[in-house]
Tab-separated table of C-alpha atoms and ligand atoms in Angstrom:
chain	number	residue	atom	x	y	z
E	157	MET	CA	24.057	2.856	-1.403
E	158	ASP	CA	24.401	5.088	1.673
E	159	ASN	CA	21.864	3.452	3.909
E	160	LYS	CA	19.375	0.644	4.085
E	161	ARG	CA	16.319	2.749	4.704
E	162	ILE	CA	13.061	1.655	3.163
E	163	LEU	CA	10.017	3.822	2.646
E	164	THR	CA	6.622	2.372	1.911
E	165	GLY	CA	2.999	3.048	2.834
E	166	ASP	CA	-0.664	3.162	1.922
E	167	ARG	CA	-3.366	5.695	1.281
E	168	PRO	CA	-5.958	5.579	4.070
E	169	THR	CA	-8.998	5.306	1.827
E	170	GLY	CA	-10.271	2.011	3.233
E	171	ARG	CA	-9.350	-1.026	5.292
E	172	LEU	CA	-6.651	-3.274	3.851
E	173	HIS	CA	-7.513	-6.543	2.146
E	174	ILE	CA	-5.855	-9.837	1.267
E	175	GLY	CA	-4.579	-8.280	-1.964
E	176	HIS	CA	-2.541	-5.879	0.170
E	177	TYR	CA	-1.504	-8.739	2.433
E	178	PHE	CA	-0.092	-11.007	-0.277
E	179	GLY	CA	1.067	-8.090	-2.445
E	180	SER	CA	3.030	-6.089	0.119
E	181	LEU	CA	2.191	-6.393	3.838
E	182	ARG	CA	3.561	-9.909	4.231
E	183	ASN	CA	6.792	-8.789	2.626
E	184	ARG	CA	7.043	-5.684	4.819
E	185	VAL	CA	6.961	-7.865	7.918
E	186	LYS	CA	10.090	-9.598	6.589
E	187	LEU	CA	11.762	-6.385	5.422
E	188	GLN	CA	11.453	-4.720	8.828
E	189	GLU	CA	13.914	-7.318	10.153
E	190	GLU	CA	16.566	-6.308	7.677
E	191	TYR	CA	15.998	-2.655	6.837
E	192	GLU	CA	15.322	0.549	8.690
E	193	THR	CA	11.668	0.794	7.741
E	194	TYR	CA	9.460	3.874	7.459
E	195	ILE	CA	5.785	3.337	6.703
E	196	LEU	CA	3.716	6.361	5.856
E	197	VAL	CA	-0.015	6.625	6.169
E	198	ALA	CA	-0.454	8.822	3.117
E	199	ASP	CA	-3.427	10.961	4.125
E	200	VAL	CA	-2.364	13.968	2.035
E	201	GLN	CA	-1.983	11.807	-1.048
E	202	ALA	CA	-5.367	10.220	-0.312
E	203	LEU	CA	-6.881	13.699	-0.471
E	204	THR	CA	-5.693	14.191	-4.063
E	205	ASP	CA	-8.708	12.225	-5.265
E	206	ASN	CA	-10.773	12.429	-2.058
E	207	PHE	CA	-10.425	16.165	-1.418
E	208	ASN	CA	-14.206	16.459	-1.079
E	209	ASN	CA	-14.414	13.584	1.414
E	210	PRO	CA	-11.938	14.318	4.213
E	211	GLU	CA	-14.009	12.310	6.712
E	212	LYS	CA	-13.349	9.116	4.716
E	213	VAL	CA	-9.605	9.708	4.848
E	214	ARG	CA	-9.586	10.595	8.535
E	215	LYS	CA	-11.647	7.604	9.601
E	216	ASN	CA	-9.422	5.178	7.710
E	217	VAL	CA	-6.138	6.350	9.226
E	218	ARG	CA	-6.614	4.271	12.372
E	219	GLU	CA	-8.065	1.363	10.371
E	220	VAL	CA	-4.921	1.130	8.253
E	221	VAL	CA	-2.635	1.355	11.289
E	222	MET	CA	-4.625	-1.447	12.963
E	223	ASP	CA	-4.228	-3.552	9.817
E	224	TYR	CA	-0.452	-2.968	9.925
E	225	LEU	CA	-0.209	-3.991	13.552
E	226	SER	CA	-2.424	-7.051	13.075
E	227	VAL	CA	-0.291	-8.520	10.293
E	228	GLY	CA	2.879	-8.153	12.337
E	229	ILE	CA	4.347	-4.751	11.535
E	230	ASN	CA	6.249	-4.062	14.724
E	231	PRO	CA	6.407	-0.403	15.795
E	232	GLU	CA	9.669	-1.178	17.612
E	233	LYS	CA	11.193	-2.025	14.255
E	234	ALA	CA	9.209	0.044	11.765
E	235	THR	CA	8.305	3.720	12.097
E	236	ILE	CA	4.649	4.248	11.213
E	237	TYR	CA	3.870	7.918	10.668
E	238	LEU	CA	1.222	10.281	9.374
E	239	GLN	CA	2.141	12.133	6.183
E	240	SER	CA	0.197	15.328	6.925
E	241	MET	CA	2.172	15.850	10.124
E	242	ILE	CA	5.483	16.120	8.272
E	243	PRO	CA	5.371	19.703	6.941
E	244	GLU	CA	8.780	19.223	5.305
E	245	VAL	CA	7.101	16.977	2.720
E	246	ALA	CA	4.788	19.780	1.644
E	247	GLU	CA	7.726	22.191	1.566
E	248	LEU	CA	9.844	19.870	-0.570
E	249	THR	CA	6.928	19.308	-2.927
E	250	VAL	CA	6.958	23.046	-3.653
E	251	PHE	CA	10.724	23.089	-4.207
E	252	TYR	CA	10.657	20.043	-6.483
E	253	SER	CA	7.772	21.383	-8.534
E	254	ASN	CA	10.352	23.654	-10.204
E	255	LEU	CA	12.313	20.605	-11.333
E	256	VAL	CA	9.639	18.811	-13.289
E	257	THR	CA	7.613	19.896	-16.291
E	258	ILE	CA	3.866	19.502	-16.676
E	259	SER	CA	4.313	17.524	-19.891
E	260	ARG	CA	6.662	15.083	-18.124
E	261	LEU	CA	4.020	14.459	-15.452
E	262	GLN	CA	1.356	14.017	-18.098
E	263	ARG	CA	3.520	11.414	-19.814
E	264	ASN	CA	4.065	9.387	-16.616
E	265	PRO	CA	2.406	6.022	-17.438
E	266	THR	CA	1.186	5.404	-13.871
E	267	VAL	CA	-0.404	8.835	-13.633
E	268	LYS	CA	-1.910	8.500	-17.124
E	269	THR	CA	-3.546	5.180	-16.223
E	270	GLU	CA	-4.870	6.467	-12.918
E	271	ILE	CA	-6.308	9.624	-14.457
E	272	ALA	CA	-8.134	7.463	-17.024
E	273	GLN	CA	-9.528	5.323	-14.168
E	274	LYS	CA	-10.705	8.383	-12.248
E	275	LYS	CA	-12.720	10.052	-14.974
E	276	GLU	CA	-15.782	10.175	-12.706
E	277	ILE	CA	-13.812	12.329	-10.236
E	278	PHE	CA	-11.854	14.561	-12.566
E	279	GLY	CA	-13.862	14.573	-15.789
E	280	GLU	CA	-11.747	15.821	-18.669
E	281	SER	CA	-9.489	18.009	-16.567
E	282	VAL	CA	-7.339	16.620	-13.773
E	283	THR	CA	-6.351	18.719	-10.740
E	284	TYR	CA	-2.887	20.165	-10.289
E	285	GLY	CA	-2.617	18.180	-7.020
E	286	PHE	CA	-3.331	14.798	-8.579
E	287	LEU	CA	-1.125	15.405	-11.607
E	288	GLY	CA	1.644	16.407	-9.225
E	289	TYR	CA	1.431	13.514	-6.786
E	290	PRO	CA	4.647	11.914	-8.140
E	291	VAL	CA	6.373	15.144	-7.073
E	292	SER	CA	5.040	14.811	-3.551
E	293	GLN	CA	6.091	11.159	-3.563
E	294	ALA	CA	9.605	12.292	-4.409
E	295	ALA	CA	9.298	14.588	-1.386
E	296	ASP	CA	8.133	11.676	0.794
E	297	ILE	CA	11.119	9.597	-0.234
E	298	THR	CA	13.816	12.243	-0.041
E	299	ALA	CA	12.540	13.811	3.203
E	300	PHE	CA	13.667	10.572	4.837
E	301	ASN	CA	16.706	9.888	2.693
E	302	ALA	CA	15.138	6.566	1.801
E	303	SER	CA	17.254	4.554	-0.593
E	304	ILE	CA	14.991	1.573	-1.278
E	305	ILE	CA	11.349	1.682	-2.291
E	306	PRO	CA	9.418	-1.591	-2.522
E	307	VAL	CA	6.986	-1.324	-5.435
E	308	GLY	CA	4.904	-3.312	-7.855
E	309	GLU	CA	5.730	-3.129	-11.542
E	310	ASP	CA	2.962	-0.597	-12.215
E	311	GLN	CA	4.625	1.891	-9.863
E	312	LEU	CA	8.079	1.820	-11.411
E	313	PRO	CA	7.434	5.034	-13.407
E	314	LEU	CA	6.881	6.871	-10.106
E	315	ILE	CA	10.305	5.845	-8.853
E	316	GLU	CA	11.860	6.816	-12.167
E	317	GLN	CA	10.208	10.229	-11.854
E	318	CYS	CA	11.650	10.608	-8.353
E	319	ARG	CA	15.113	9.621	-9.575
E	320	GLU	CA	14.927	12.276	-12.285
E	321	ILE	CA	13.985	14.921	-9.738
E	322	VAL	CA	16.858	13.836	-7.487
E	323	ARG	CA	19.371	13.949	-10.332
E	324	LYS	CA	18.187	17.384	-11.381
E	325	PHE	CA	18.297	18.647	-7.802
E	326	ASN	CA	21.823	17.314	-7.282
E	327	SER	CA	23.050	18.740	-10.585
E	328	ILE	CA	21.801	22.231	-9.672
E	329	TYR	CA	22.330	22.406	-5.914
E	330	GLY	CA	25.153	19.887	-5.419
E	331	GLU	CA	25.128	16.238	-4.290
E	332	THR	CA	22.540	16.296	-1.519
E	333	LEU	CA	19.828	13.738	-2.172
E	334	ILE	CA	20.050	9.971	-2.418
E	335	GLU	CA	18.782	8.527	-5.686
E	336	PRO	CA	16.407	5.808	-4.523
E	337	GLU	CA	16.180	2.377	-6.042
E	338	ALA	CA	13.022	0.405	-6.625
E	339	MET	CA	12.799	-2.987	-4.963
E	340	LEU	CA	10.506	-4.778	-7.351
E	341	SER	CA	7.972	-6.980	-5.605
E	342	LYS	CA	8.130	-10.654	-6.530
E	343	GLU	CA	4.589	-11.102	-5.268
E	344	LYS	CA	1.911	-11.279	-7.887
E	345	ARG	CA	-1.190	-9.137	-7.780
E	346	ILE	CA	-4.192	-10.913	-6.260
E	347	LYS	CA	-7.330	-11.072	-8.381
E	348	GLY	CA	-10.754	-10.096	-7.066
E	349	LEU	CA	-13.553	-12.491	-6.115
E	350	ASP	CA	-15.260	-11.557	-9.394
E	351	GLY	CA	-12.223	-12.531	-11.468
E	352	ASN	CA	-11.153	-8.909	-12.015
E	353	GLU	CA	-7.357	-8.619	-12.374
E	354	LYS	CA	-7.344	-6.239	-9.428
E	355	MET	CA	-8.775	-6.671	-5.962
E	356	GLY	CA	-9.915	-3.214	-4.974
E	357	LYS	CA	-11.754	-1.337	-2.283
E	358	SER	CA	-13.815	0.472	-4.892
E	359	LEU	CA	-14.500	-2.669	-6.939
E	360	GLY	CA	-16.411	-4.459	-4.150
E	361	ASN	CA	-14.512	-7.696	-4.821
E	362	ALA	CA	-12.224	-7.855	-1.806
E	363	ILE	CA	-11.846	-9.895	1.358
E	364	TYR	CA	-10.655	-7.576	4.103
E	365	LEU	CA	-8.241	-8.588	6.827
E	366	SER	CA	-10.855	-7.350	9.279
E	367	ASP	CA	-13.823	-9.206	7.744
E	368	THR	CA	-15.829	-11.368	10.159
E	369	GLU	CA	-16.216	-15.106	9.635
E	370	GLU	CA	-19.744	-14.502	8.309
E	371	GLU	CA	-18.541	-11.855	5.861
E	372	ILE	CA	-15.774	-14.119	4.562
E	373	THR	CA	-18.222	-17.001	4.067
E	374	ARG	CA	-20.758	-14.783	2.309
E	375	LYS	CA	-18.117	-13.364	-0.026
E	376	VAL	CA	-16.599	-16.741	-0.868
E	377	MET	CA	-20.058	-18.168	-1.636
E	378	SER	CA	-20.481	-15.375	-4.215
E	379	ALA	CA	-17.097	-15.920	-5.914
E	380	VAL	CA	-17.038	-16.538	-9.652
E	381	THR	CA	-16.698	-20.228	-10.618
E	382	ASP	CA	-16.595	-22.171	-13.886
E	383	PRO	CA	-19.929	-21.073	-15.452
E	384	ASN	CA	-20.280	-24.332	-17.379
E	385	ARG	CA	-20.733	-26.410	-14.247
E	386	ILE	CA	-24.381	-26.850	-13.418
E	387	LYS	CA	-24.404	-30.270	-11.776
E	388	LYS	CA	-21.824	-31.787	-9.479
E	389	ASP	CA	-20.764	-34.382	-12.071
E	390	ASP	CA	-20.217	-31.811	-14.857
E	391	LEU	CA	-16.520	-31.795	-15.723
E	392	GLY	CA	-15.079	-28.506	-14.472
E	393	ASN	CA	-12.214	-26.203	-15.342
E	394	PRO	CA	-10.495	-24.880	-12.182
E	395	ASP	CA	-8.299	-22.597	-14.310
E	396	ILE	CA	-11.226	-20.219	-14.808
E	397	CYS	CA	-12.583	-20.520	-11.257
E	398	MET	CA	-11.789	-17.970	-8.565
E	399	VAL	CA	-12.467	-20.516	-5.837
E	400	ALA	CA	-9.679	-22.729	-7.168
E	401	TYR	CA	-7.489	-19.630	-7.481
E	402	TYR	CA	-7.946	-18.841	-3.781
E	403	HIS	CA	-7.513	-22.479	-2.773
E	404	ASN	CA	-4.071	-22.107	-4.289
E	405	LEU	CA	-3.351	-19.191	-1.931
E	406	PHE	CA	-4.865	-20.462	1.266
E	407	THR	CA	-4.572	-24.249	1.233
E	408	SER	CA	-1.674	-26.674	0.965
E	409	LYS	CA	-0.249	-27.657	-2.428
E	410	ASP	CA	-1.637	-31.184	-2.051
E	411	GLU	CA	-5.090	-29.921	-1.179
E	412	TYR	CA	-5.048	-27.493	-4.109
E	413	GLU	CA	-4.052	-30.259	-6.515
E	414	ASN	CA	-6.822	-32.431	-5.135
E	415	VAL	CA	-9.369	-29.624	-5.661
E	416	CYS	CA	-8.307	-29.292	-9.311
E	417	LYS	CA	-8.309	-33.048	-9.898
E	418	GLU	CA	-11.759	-33.583	-8.401
E	419	CYS	CA	-13.135	-30.529	-10.215
E	420	ARG	CA	-11.898	-31.742	-13.605
E	421	ALA	CA	-13.294	-35.221	-12.944
E	422	GLY	CA	-16.713	-33.893	-11.875
E	423	GLU	CA	-16.254	-35.333	-8.403
E	424	ARG	CA	-16.578	-32.104	-6.436
E	425	GLY	CA	-19.589	-29.888	-5.884
E	426	CYS	CA	-19.066	-26.120	-6.083
E	427	VAL	CA	-20.977	-25.406	-2.861
E	428	ALA	CA	-18.852	-27.836	-0.850
E	429	CYS	CA	-15.734	-26.511	-2.556
E	430	LYS	CA	-16.611	-22.939	-1.554
E	431	LYS	CA	-17.481	-23.943	2.017
E	432	GLN	CA	-14.101	-25.619	2.359
E	433	LEU	CA	-12.362	-22.528	1.013
E	434	ALA	CA	-14.246	-20.198	3.355
E	435	LYS	CA	-13.199	-22.396	6.290
E	436	ASP	CA	-9.550	-22.323	5.184
E	437	ILE	CA	-9.514	-18.543	4.714
E	438	ILE	CA	-11.149	-18.028	8.115
E	439	GLU	CA	-8.510	-20.256	9.698
E	440	TYR	CA	-5.657	-18.549	7.843
E	441	LEU	CA	-6.768	-15.052	8.851
E	442	LYS	CA	-7.675	-16.004	12.421
E	443	PRO	CA	-4.427	-14.807	14.081
E	444	ILE	CA	-4.665	-11.512	12.160
E	445	ARG	CA	-8.299	-11.040	13.170
E	446	GLU	CA	-7.531	-11.816	16.804
E	447	LYS	CA	-4.665	-9.345	16.892
E	448	ARG	CA	-6.833	-6.755	15.206
E	449	LYS	CA	-9.537	-7.236	17.818
E	450	PHE	CA	-6.932	-6.534	20.512
E	451	TYR	CA	-6.130	-3.183	18.886
E	452	GLU	CA	-9.760	-2.367	18.092
E	453	GLU	CA	-10.430	-2.539	21.830
E	454	ARG	CA	-7.470	-0.226	22.515
E	455	PRO	CA	-7.782	2.727	20.099
E	456	GLU	CA	-5.650	4.931	22.367
E	457	LEU	CA	-2.777	2.445	22.044
E	458	VAL	CA	-3.066	2.573	18.231
E	459	ASP	CA	-3.114	6.384	18.258
E	460	ASN	CA	-0.128	6.408	20.551
E	461	ILE	CA	1.894	4.156	18.231
E	462	LEU	CA	1.093	6.463	15.321
E	463	MET	CA	1.935	9.546	17.365
E	464	GLU	CA	5.279	8.164	18.552
E	465	GLY	CA	6.187	7.095	15.002
E	466	THR	CA	5.223	10.512	13.683
E	467	LYS	CA	7.354	12.268	16.320
E	468	LYS	CA	10.364	10.177	15.330
E	469	ALA	CA	9.717	10.844	11.651
E	470	GLN	CA	9.411	14.587	12.311
E	471	ILE	CA	12.894	14.682	13.836
E	472	VAL	CA	14.436	12.815	10.882
E	473	ALA	CA	12.692	14.984	8.284
E	474	LYS	CA	13.602	18.199	10.094
E	475	GLU	CA	17.290	17.308	10.253
E	476	ASN	CA	17.315	16.295	6.624
E	477	MET	CA	15.532	19.466	5.614
E	478	LYS	CA	18.303	21.578	7.111
E	479	ARG	CA	20.790	20.009	4.687
E	480	ILE	CA	18.450	20.408	1.736
E	481	LYS	CA	17.727	24.068	2.487
E	482	LYS	CA	21.413	24.743	2.968
E	483	ALA	CA	22.111	23.272	-0.478
E	484	MET	CA	19.392	25.539	-1.911
E	485	LYS	CA	20.849	28.608	-0.157
E	486	LEU	CA	17.683	28.919	1.912
E	487	ASP	CA	19.478	28.741	5.275
E	488	TYR	CA	19.197	32.435	6.096
E	489	PHE	CA	19.368	32.668	9.867
E	490	GLU	CA	21.011	29.820	11.712
E	491	ASP	CA	19.303	30.243	15.060
E	492	PHE	CA	15.988	31.483	13.816
E	493	HIS	CA	13.141	29.157	14.721
E	494	ILE	CA	9.422	29.841	14.520
O	94	SF4	FE1	-14.503	-24.072	-8.878
O	94	SF4	FE2	-14.490	-25.910	-6.994
O	94	SF4	FE3	-16.630	-25.587	-8.601
O	94	SF4	FE4	-14.369	-26.573	-9.575
O	94	SF4	S1	-15.631	-27.508	-7.998
O	94	SF4	S2	-15.660	-24.971	-10.525
O	94	SF4	S3	-12.835	-25.480	-8.405
O	94	SF4	S4	-15.852	-24.108	-7.113
């Protein structure tokens, strides 16, 4: 491996929630200590299925950056940048589109699943842009020579697609690009308050890092519990209760075991159990909320961090692009700059 550069990021389609926190953000805070970290705010990718709602994407750019900063992403250690301000990514996407077939993209399991989930947006016929987003992800990765990509299992096919593009590029134009490796996340996906396997912005079952104490309490009080418990002394089953599930995430091991024991023995009321959980989540997220408040009151500081990161990223991508264009025989005039 030639470097220890990591690339990761999020689509700015909403504020980030505890699913993001346990699934990736917490890990990124650790990774930034060990790896050269680039974090992209993927506004262009967000437009692939929000092309008719640019305001939503724009308004969430700062929200996502504030979430990063509140959980402990340190702009001194990690470069946070805006995808749309790196024109090299768009340029590479065009070049790479010659190296991948339409049928290969259609067979990509991640893309297939997402297209099926987005039927209300695309109907029976998906756009060229959405079908091709793995190509632009390959551009994101290679524009920065990133060698390690932290992903969940469901995203592995995207990395494989990128590796194929890299191999094809190198076989035609000579060894130029680094073939990235996936760093598979050990974190498990966090379920939603309604018991859905996925916590999602669009599913309305998420607790956001920026939620107020009142919002957290309200959401926890509506979480799905064991439906067979009517009275406090009914014997419960914590294994099918989302409140117990979250106790496991936010409270100590001893406390979690106590919750399960009392629930099974019919010694714990669901309302009290939920109130305790809400209190624990509020306490757990307090430092994040406080840090977020600091940045919410200083939007110019947030914008500045994003701008500085983007400037740094622009320099890296530009330099890298020179090598790539040279390999493709597209380096016509050495000193010609627009
Ligand atoms: Fe769930 Fe707690 Fe009620 Fe048991 S007592 S069903 S763990 S909310």
